[in-house]
Structure formats: structure tokens, C-alpha cells
Amino acid sequence: MSPETTLAGVAVLIDAGPTYEDIDPVRFLGNRSSGKMGFAIAAAAVAAGANVTLVAGPVALATPPGVARRVDVRSALEMRAAVLAAVNGADIFIATAAVADWRVAEYSARKIKKGPSGAPVLELIENPDILAEVAAREPRPFVVGFAAETDHVAEHARAKLVRKKLDLLAANHVDERVGISADDNALELIWPGGSETLPRAPKAELARTLVARIAAHYHARAAA
Ligand code: CTP
């Protein structure tokens, strides 16, 4: 492994999976993220020598061997708290989680019952943007975001890179075959000075390529 692609001695914080936003004790709002890409990135970062902390939403995945610490969370607010508690020691933050954009304004401690007044109307409020919050810190780790786009991938992704002040953004094109819960994936890597396509590959292989690119960009910035 060349010095630019190794992460020996580097602390990497990764969030992964969906978040579940509880409505009442039996219901929640969720999404179809499997967490596979984040876990594959954690495994690849371990293989590159990193000290990895993994903050995981509700997923059915075993911790990759060698991950130093795993913190399990359920909601976006829990994920935010776990990320902020770990971010001070991190050199690189990789936000792969599909954080729910909204949560219900008021959790009902009692199960909501059907009744004569008809279907309930849920009021939603926006969740904090964990990635943008980490990127706004000073000092901050090297910040890598993800974006799932269905159209105008490069254009939307570059706008997100600028808006959230990221060092690197990995955008995937979501359709029925490639994307959020699929086993393979393709990525468009975007940074302030350029872009690169990482062609479609199984997630484990793509994760290794991505981690090597993240390491190269991280070391290039550290040397600048
Ligand atoms: N993200 C986050 N916290 C949120 C929402 C998103 O940390 N509350 C992170 C994700 O982990 C991912 C990136 O932000 O790394 C992109 O998320 P996305 O939902 O695509 O971004 P949005 O700004 O919500 O863009 P869009 O307009 O496409 O919804």
C-alpha cells in the first residue's frame, strides 16, 4: 500500500444505515437504507489501517472485524449526539447514513388508536443536518458526504458539496438496480477542484477504491 493510500494512525468516524423516527410505541418513519455501503467502508478503512468508530442506525449487519468502537442508535437525534460525542478525536468523518430529513413533531407515548375522527395527520419537523453541522465546526475533520440523486447527479452533487462545505462528496445515481439498498453501486466523486467516476462494482470493492481515494485526498490536504 502506498503512503498516500494508507490510513495507519488515522481516526475515522463513520455513520451508517437509516434512522427510524418513532411515531408511537409501535410505529415509525424509516427508509430503505441497508447500511451495507457504510459498513463496507468501515471494513475497508480498517484494512487501510485506520482506527474506526462506527455509528450505526437500525441495521441487521455484523460489526466488521477490527472496528474499534460501534455505537448503535435509532433516531436522527440519537445519531447526531453519538457523532458529536465522537467527532473531536476524528481526523476524517464519513457520513454515509440515510438520516431521516423529518421526525414527528410530537411523539405519542400511547399507541394511536383508530377512531371515528378518521386518519391522524402527522406534523413533521426537520431533523438537524449532522453532516453540515460537523463541517461547520472549527477545527473540523476532513469531511466526506454522500448524496443519492435520481437526476442531474453531478450538478446536484456539486451544489451539495458547496452548500454543506464538504471536502469530498460521493454521489450515487439511484434507480431500481443501483443505489440505496442494492448490493452494488457506482459513485461520482466530487471535490472543490475536480471529479472522478468510480465505476459500478460490488459495494466491498467500491468501498476499497473509495477509501484509497479518501486517503489520498486527506493526505494531499494535510500536506498542503
Ligand atoms: N445528512 C446528514 N443529516 C441529515 C441529512 C443528511 O448528515 N439530517 C447527510 C447524509 O449522511 C449524506 C448527506 O447529508 O452524507 C446527503 O444527504 P441528502 O439527504 O442527500 O442531502 P440533502 O441536503 O437533504 O439534499 P436533498 O435536497 O437531495 O434532500
Short mmCIF file of C-alpha atoms and ligand atoms in Angstrom, two decimals:
data_model
loop_
_atom_site.label_atom_id
_atom_site.label_comp_id
_atom_site.label_asym_id
_atom_site.label_seq_id
_atom_site.Cartn_x
_atom_site.Cartn_y
_atom_site.Cartn_z
CA MET A 1 0.00 0.00 0.00
CA SER A 2 1.48 3.37 -0.93
CA PRO A 3 1.82 6.01 1.82
CA GLU A 4 -0.94 8.14 0.20
CA THR A 5 -3.50 5.35 0.43
CA THR A 6 -2.81 4.12 3.93
CA LEU A 7 -4.75 5.32 6.94
CA ALA A 8 -2.38 3.98 9.59
CA GLY A 9 -2.82 6.00 12.78
CA VAL A 10 -5.76 7.97 11.33
CA ALA A 11 -9.03 8.14 13.31
CA VAL A 12 -12.06 7.68 11.06
CA LEU A 13 -15.64 8.29 12.21
CA ILE A 14 -18.37 6.79 10.01
CA ASP A 15 -22.16 7.00 10.34
CA ALA A 16 -24.23 4.39 8.53
CA GLY A 17 -27.69 2.99 7.93
CA PRO A 18 -31.12 4.56 8.19
CA THR A 19 -32.63 6.37 11.13
CA TYR A 20 -36.06 5.48 12.49
CA GLU A 21 -38.28 8.26 13.72
CA ASP A 22 -40.80 6.91 16.19
CA ILE A 23 -44.43 7.98 15.90
CA ASP A 24 -45.75 5.94 18.83
CA PRO A 25 -44.55 2.77 20.64
CA VAL A 26 -45.31 0.56 17.61
CA ARG A 27 -44.86 2.80 14.55
CA PHE A 28 -42.03 4.74 12.99
CA LEU A 29 -40.93 6.56 9.83
CA GLY A 30 -37.96 4.87 8.18
CA ASN A 31 -36.19 4.43 4.87
CA ARG A 32 -34.70 1.64 2.78
CA SER A 33 -31.01 2.19 3.56
CA SER A 34 -29.35 -1.15 4.41
CA GLY A 35 -26.16 0.33 5.86
CA LYS A 36 -24.12 -2.01 3.62
CA MET A 37 -22.09 0.76 1.98
CA GLY A 38 -21.16 2.37 5.31
CA PHE A 39 -20.20 -0.98 6.82
CA ALA A 40 -18.15 -1.87 3.71
CA ILE A 41 -16.37 1.49 4.05
CA ALA A 42 -15.70 0.75 7.73
CA ALA A 43 -14.17 -2.62 6.78
CA ALA A 44 -12.06 -1.01 4.04
CA ALA A 45 -10.87 1.73 6.42
CA VAL A 46 -9.83 -0.92 8.97
CA ALA A 47 -7.94 -2.75 6.20
CA ALA A 48 -6.19 0.54 5.36
CA GLY A 49 -5.01 0.77 8.99
CA ALA A 50 -7.50 3.31 10.38
CA ASN A 51 -8.86 3.44 13.90
CA VAL A 52 -12.57 3.24 13.09
CA THR A 53 -15.60 4.37 15.09
CA LEU A 54 -18.90 3.31 13.53
CA VAL A 55 -22.19 4.96 14.48
CA ALA A 56 -24.94 2.69 13.17
CA GLY A 57 -28.65 3.25 12.75
CA PRO A 58 -31.01 0.25 12.91
CA VAL A 59 -29.34 -2.29 10.59
CA ALA A 60 -29.06 -6.08 10.52
CA LEU A 61 -25.30 -6.15 9.99
CA ALA A 62 -22.42 -7.59 11.99
CA THR A 63 -19.64 -5.23 13.03
CA PRO A 64 -16.72 -5.59 10.61
CA PRO A 65 -13.75 -7.20 12.40
CA GLY A 66 -11.23 -4.65 13.61
CA VAL A 67 -13.70 -1.77 14.09
CA ALA A 68 -12.53 -0.15 17.34
CA ARG A 69 -15.96 1.05 18.51
CA ARG A 70 -19.56 0.69 17.36
CA VAL A 71 -22.36 2.85 18.75
CA ASP A 72 -25.92 1.78 17.91
CA VAL A 73 -28.57 4.46 17.59
CA ARG A 74 -32.14 4.65 16.34
CA SER A 75 -33.21 8.21 15.55
CA ALA A 76 -31.53 11.16 13.83
CA LEU A 77 -31.24 13.00 17.16
CA GLU A 78 -29.50 9.97 18.72
CA MET A 79 -27.20 9.70 15.72
CA ARG A 80 -26.33 13.39 15.97
CA ALA A 81 -25.50 13.04 19.68
CA ALA A 82 -23.30 9.96 19.06
CA VAL A 83 -21.46 11.63 16.16
CA LEU A 84 -20.86 14.87 18.09
CA ALA A 85 -19.62 12.89 21.10
CA ALA A 86 -17.01 11.14 18.91
CA VAL A 87 -16.07 13.86 16.42
CA ASN A 88 -13.43 15.64 18.49
CA GLY A 89 -10.99 12.76 18.15
CA ALA A 90 -11.71 12.15 14.46
CA ASP A 91 -9.35 13.03 11.59
CA ILE A 92 -11.89 12.02 8.94
CA PHE A 93 -15.71 11.95 9.12
CA ILE A 94 -17.58 9.91 6.51
CA ALA A 95 -21.36 10.48 6.54
CA THR A 96 -22.93 7.53 4.75
CA ALA A 97 -26.11 7.43 6.84
CA ALA A 98 -29.52 7.99 5.28
CA VAL A 99 -30.61 10.33 8.05
CA ALA A 100 -34.36 10.95 8.05
CA ASP A 101 -34.99 14.51 6.95
CA TRP A 102 -38.02 14.79 9.23
CA ARG A 103 -39.32 13.46 12.53
CA VAL A 104 -42.79 13.75 14.02
CA ALA A 105 -43.30 16.97 15.96
CA GLU A 106 -44.88 15.14 18.86
CA TYR A 107 -44.18 11.52 19.78
CA SER A 108 -47.25 9.78 21.22
CA ALA A 109 -46.35 7.73 24.31
CA ARG A 110 -49.61 5.83 23.79
CA LYS A 111 -50.39 3.80 20.69
CA ILE A 112 -52.50 5.96 18.37
CA LYS A 113 -55.88 4.24 18.02
CA LYS A 114 -58.23 4.13 15.06
CA GLY A 115 -61.38 6.04 15.79
CA PRO A 116 -64.39 7.85 14.44
CA SER A 117 -62.40 11.03 13.77
CA GLY A 118 -60.55 9.31 10.89
CA ALA A 119 -56.87 9.08 9.99
CA PRO A 120 -54.43 11.11 12.09
CA VAL A 121 -52.49 13.95 10.48
CA LEU A 122 -48.80 13.79 11.36
CA GLU A 123 -46.99 17.05 11.81
CA LEU A 124 -43.33 16.72 10.79
CA ILE A 125 -40.37 18.87 11.75
CA GLU A 126 -36.95 18.92 10.15
CA ASN A 127 -34.06 16.99 11.68
CA PRO A 128 -30.67 18.65 12.15
CA ASP A 129 -28.20 18.09 9.30
CA ILE A 130 -25.42 16.13 11.03
CA LEU A 131 -23.01 16.40 8.11
CA ALA A 132 -23.39 20.18 7.71
CA GLU A 133 -23.06 20.60 11.47
CA VAL A 134 -19.75 18.69 11.58
CA ALA A 135 -18.48 20.60 8.52
CA ALA A 136 -19.27 23.93 10.23
CA ARG A 137 -17.08 23.11 13.26
CA GLU A 138 -13.69 24.71 13.80
CA PRO A 139 -11.39 22.82 13.90
CA ARG A 140 -13.06 20.09 11.89
CA PRO A 141 -12.11 16.71 10.50
CA PHE A 142 -11.73 16.03 6.77
CA VAL A 143 -15.42 15.76 5.84
CA VAL A 144 -16.84 13.31 3.31
CA GLY A 145 -20.54 13.37 2.42
CA PHE A 146 -22.78 11.13 0.37
CA ALA A 147 -25.62 12.07 -1.93
CA ALA A 148 -28.28 9.93 -3.54
CA GLU A 149 -29.64 11.58 -6.64
CA THR A 150 -32.10 10.42 -9.27
CA ASP A 151 -31.23 13.06 -11.90
CA HIS A 152 -28.62 15.70 -12.80
CA VAL A 153 -26.24 13.80 -10.48
CA ALA A 154 -23.04 15.84 -11.00
CA GLU A 155 -24.86 19.19 -10.89
CA HIS A 156 -26.87 18.47 -7.74
CA ALA A 157 -23.87 16.86 -6.05
CA ARG A 158 -21.58 19.84 -6.67
CA ALA A 159 -24.23 22.18 -5.28
CA LYS A 160 -24.42 19.98 -2.16
CA LEU A 161 -20.60 19.98 -1.81
CA VAL A 162 -20.56 23.78 -1.78
CA ARG A 163 -23.69 24.25 0.35
CA LYS A 164 -22.52 21.83 3.08
CA LYS A 165 -18.83 22.92 2.80
CA LEU A 166 -17.52 19.39 2.22
CA ASP A 167 -14.00 18.25 1.33
CA LEU A 168 -15.31 15.36 -0.75
CA LEU A 169 -18.71 14.13 -1.85
CA ALA A 170 -19.60 10.68 -3.18
CA ALA A 171 -22.75 10.82 -5.26
CA ASN A 172 -24.67 7.79 -6.38
CA HIS A 173 -27.24 7.59 -9.04
CA VAL A 174 -30.30 5.88 -7.60
CA ASP A 175 -32.54 3.75 -9.77
CA GLU A 176 -34.06 0.28 -9.34
CA ARG A 177 -30.76 -1.56 -9.84
CA VAL A 178 -28.12 0.73 -8.44
CA GLY A 179 -28.38 2.56 -5.18
CA ILE A 180 -29.67 2.74 -1.72
CA SER A 181 -30.42 -0.93 -0.88
CA ALA A 182 -28.65 -2.68 -3.79
CA ASP A 183 -25.55 -4.88 -3.48
CA ASP A 184 -23.50 -2.96 -5.99
CA ASN A 185 -23.11 0.69 -6.62
CA ALA A 186 -21.41 3.33 -8.80
CA LEU A 187 -20.13 6.65 -7.48
CA GLU A 188 -19.26 10.07 -8.80
CA LEU A 189 -16.56 11.55 -6.57
CA ILE A 190 -16.60 15.34 -6.40
CA TRP A 191 -14.25 17.73 -4.61
CA PRO A 192 -13.72 21.50 -4.90
CA GLY A 193 -11.04 21.07 -7.61
CA GLY A 194 -12.40 18.22 -9.72
CA SER A 195 -14.33 14.97 -10.09
CA GLU A 196 -13.84 11.30 -10.89
CA THR A 197 -16.16 8.42 -11.74
CA LEU A 198 -15.78 5.21 -9.75
CA PRO A 199 -17.47 2.62 -11.99
CA ARG A 200 -20.18 0.23 -10.86
CA ALA A 201 -18.79 -2.54 -8.65
CA PRO A 202 -19.82 -4.68 -5.69
CA LYS A 203 -20.00 -2.49 -2.58
CA ALA A 204 -16.95 -4.12 -0.90
CA GLU A 205 -14.73 -3.43 -3.92
CA LEU A 206 -16.09 0.08 -4.42
CA ALA A 207 -15.55 0.79 -0.71
CA ARG A 208 -11.85 -0.15 -1.02
CA THR A 209 -11.41 2.16 -4.02
CA LEU A 210 -13.28 4.94 -2.25
CA VAL A 211 -11.22 4.62 0.94
CA ALA A 212 -7.99 4.76 -1.11
CA ARG A 213 -9.24 7.98 -2.77
CA ILE A 214 -10.32 9.47 0.56
CA ALA A 215 -6.86 8.67 1.99
CA ALA A 216 -5.13 10.29 -0.99
CA HIS A 217 -7.23 13.47 -0.73
CA TYR A 218 -6.81 13.57 3.06
CA HIS A 219 -3.02 13.28 2.83
CA ALA A 220 -2.85 15.81 -0.02
CA ARG A 221 -4.74 18.33 2.09
CA ALA A 222 -2.66 17.62 5.18
CA ALA A 223 0.49 18.25 3.12
CA ALA A 224 -0.82 21.50 1.60
N1 CTP B 1 -27.17 14.08 6.14
C1 CTP B 1 -26.97 14.32 7.50
N2 CTP B 1 -28.01 14.73 8.27
C2 CTP B 1 -29.23 14.93 7.73
C3 CTP B 1 -29.45 14.72 6.35
C4 CTP B 1 -28.38 14.28 5.59
O1 CTP B 1 -25.84 14.11 7.99
N3 CTP B 1 -30.23 15.34 8.51
C5 CTP B 1 -26.02 13.67 5.30
C6 CTP B 1 -26.08 12.27 4.76
O2 CTP B 1 -25.46 11.34 5.65
C7 CTP B 1 -25.30 12.40 3.46
C8 CTP B 1 -25.59 13.81 3.01
O3 CTP B 1 -26.01 14.52 4.18
O4 CTP B 1 -23.91 12.29 3.68
C9 CTP B 1 -26.58 13.97 1.88
O5 CTP B 1 -27.85 13.82 2.32
P1 CTP B 1 -29.12 14.31 1.43
O6 CTP B 1 -30.31 13.88 2.19
O7 CTP B 1 -28.94 13.85 0.02
O8 CTP B 1 -28.92 15.87 1.46
P2 CTP B 1 -29.99 16.99 1.42
O9 CTP B 1 -29.26 18.21 1.78
O10 CTP B 1 -31.15 16.56 2.26
O11 CTP B 1 -30.38 17.08 -0.09
P3 CTP B 1 -31.73 16.85 -0.92
O12 CTP B 1 -32.06 18.19 -1.38
O13 CTP B 1 -31.28 15.92 -2.03
O14 CTP B 1 -32.74 16.21 0.00
#
